[in-house]
Amino acid sequence: MLIQTQADFDQALAHLKKANVIAVDTEFHRERTYYPELCLIQVGTEEEAYAIDPLAKELDLQPLLDLLLDPKVVKVFHAARQDLEIFQQMTGKVLPNVFDTQIAAMALGFGEQISYINLIERTLSTRLSKAQQLTNWQRRPLTDQQLRYALDDVVYLIKAYHNIINRLKSKDRLSWLDDEEERLLSEEAFASNPDQLTKGMRLKDRSPQAYTALRRLALWRDEKAQEENRPRHYIIKNEALIVLAQQRPTTAPETENMRMISKDFIRRYGSELFPILQEIQSADAADLERPAKRPQRSETADGMVLKLTQLLVAHTAEQENITPRLIATTSDIEDFILGKPSQLDKGWRYELLGKELKALLKGETALFIEDGSLVTGPKA
């Protein structure tokens, strides 16, 4: 059912408020904007599913947002990250009590980023259509095919949720998801981070000035993109940002022969950029940022020990039919080998593998191949 009037919305919300668990999905576009342009909100219970039209001017969505912020109600999403970003933008808060079926699927061996269509096929033996994946959700009226496709996103999601919950309970694995869900819902996950904003950018100039400039320019670009609601690369492309960071011009004439730096860009943004770069040029060395030093040999895990430990993690994951990353990332494994705090020190991960790994690293047990399988046991 498509909700476009306040009367229908109020009736739908009265039903939704009775549920302890609701499935939620959104349809949006963001190809030409910084923030997602919300086009449709789908919400469902075991009995009913609704497609709520946020483009309908009559609707007051606040009661729905209040429901989504209710910590007593479980909100089920699949691949929740961008949906949560939309609702954080609308409410200023990260939604509580979220269950992400894509994360949960890792504890059942479905892989690290299973698609919604494949999840439904694996859990419910139902094959959904992909026909409307690239549809224009801003166009009105929506076709029957669009509406059916959108509603299926929550109709089957709520069923898959119960299927997954039952499987996790039968394997005593519900608590295995706590750390992943906590990371998903942390405030830090939604904050602009210079490390993420400069990921993949490589500087030929390795000086602290260039490093600091790149990070501060990336933050400036992100803020400007938010302010203008345009994608970051619409403000300035990564390659041009690197040129500015490496050459650090402080006046317009200095940019005239710089490739990828247009006069129009300098005309629009030079008054903001030049003070940033001037401050970096005149800063004391102690005030400049520096990349993290590469660890000394004594601070890194031995390569062969790391590979052997990763092999054991992968082997354990295969035996338990879960995704290896759910047990430990490479950095978790390295920290564990070096005796630093690690996820492998805690809870179910320690019981599943950490205890065994600790004995192996201390030389108390050994690794064998027995009947074609990898096993650990007492040293001969």
PDB file of C-alpha atoms in Angstrom, residues 100 102-108 165 167-183 322-323 325-328 343 346-352:
ATOM      1  CA  ASP A 100      21.322  -5.823  10.092  1.00  0.00           C
ATOM      2  CA  GLN A 102      23.761  -8.666   6.134  1.00  0.00           C
ATOM      3  CA  ILE A 103      25.916  -8.630   9.266  1.00  0.00           C
ATOM      4  CA  ALA A 104      23.946 -11.488  10.835  1.00  0.00           C
ATOM      5  CA  ALA A 105      24.436 -13.573   7.698  1.00  0.00           C
ATOM      6  CA  MET A 106      28.192 -13.617   8.371  1.00  0.00           C
ATOM      7  CA  ALA A 107      27.556 -15.730  11.472  1.00  0.00           C
ATOM      8  CA  LEU A 108      25.756 -18.282   9.293  1.00  0.00           C
ATOM      9  CA  ILE A 165      17.168 -15.421  14.440  1.00  0.00           C
ATOM     10  CA  ARG A 167      19.230 -20.290  13.093  1.00  0.00           C
ATOM     11  CA  LEU A 168      21.435 -18.118  15.294  1.00  0.00           C
ATOM     12  CA  LYS A 169      19.618 -19.229  18.439  1.00  0.00           C
ATOM     13  CA  SER A 170      19.942 -22.893  17.489  1.00  0.00           C
ATOM     14  CA  LYS A 171      23.716 -22.385  17.152  1.00  0.00           C
ATOM     15  CA  ASP A 172      23.913 -20.127  20.238  1.00  0.00           C
ATOM     16  CA  ARG A 173      25.395 -17.324  18.120  1.00  0.00           C
ATOM     17  CA  LEU A 174      23.156 -14.312  18.714  1.00  0.00           C
ATOM     18  CA  SER A 175      25.756 -12.671  20.957  1.00  0.00           C
ATOM     19  CA  TRP A 176      28.371 -13.056  18.216  1.00  0.00           C
ATOM     20  CA  LEU A 177      26.858 -10.055  16.447  1.00  0.00           C
ATOM     21  CA  ASP A 178      27.156  -7.591  19.328  1.00  0.00           C
ATOM     22  CA  ASP A 179      30.542  -6.109  18.363  1.00  0.00           C
ATOM     23  CA  GLU A 180      29.606  -5.718  14.697  1.00  0.00           C
ATOM     24  CA  GLU A 181      26.280  -4.063  15.524  1.00  0.00           C
ATOM     25  CA  GLU A 182      28.023  -1.745  17.994  1.00  0.00           C
ATOM     26  CA  ARG A 183      30.442  -0.619  15.272  1.00  0.00           C
ATOM     27  CA  ILE A 322      31.018 -18.468   9.360  1.00  0.00           C
ATOM     28  CA  THR A 323      32.814 -15.610   7.615  1.00  0.00           C
ATOM     29  CA  ARG A 325      36.287 -11.587   9.246  1.00  0.00           C
ATOM     30  CA  LEU A 326      33.671 -12.169  11.923  1.00  0.00           C
ATOM     31  CA  ILE A 327      36.318 -14.041  13.926  1.00  0.00           C
ATOM     32  CA  ALA A 328      39.197 -11.648  13.317  1.00  0.00           C
ATOM     33  CA  GLN A 343      39.187  -9.044  19.659  1.00  0.00           C
ATOM     34  CA  LYS A 346      37.501 -11.593  24.431  1.00  0.00           C
ATOM     35  CA  GLY A 347      34.249 -13.493  24.699  1.00  0.00           C
ATOM     36  CA  TRP A 348      33.216 -16.064  22.153  1.00  0.00           C
ATOM     37  CA  ARG A 349      36.234 -15.385  19.927  1.00  0.00           C
ATOM     38  CA  TYR A 350      38.607 -16.346  22.726  1.00  0.00           C
ATOM     39  CA  GLU A 351      36.677 -19.528  23.450  1.00  0.00           C
ATOM     40  CA  LEU A 352      36.367 -20.420  19.775  1.00  0.00           C
TER      41      LEU A 352
END
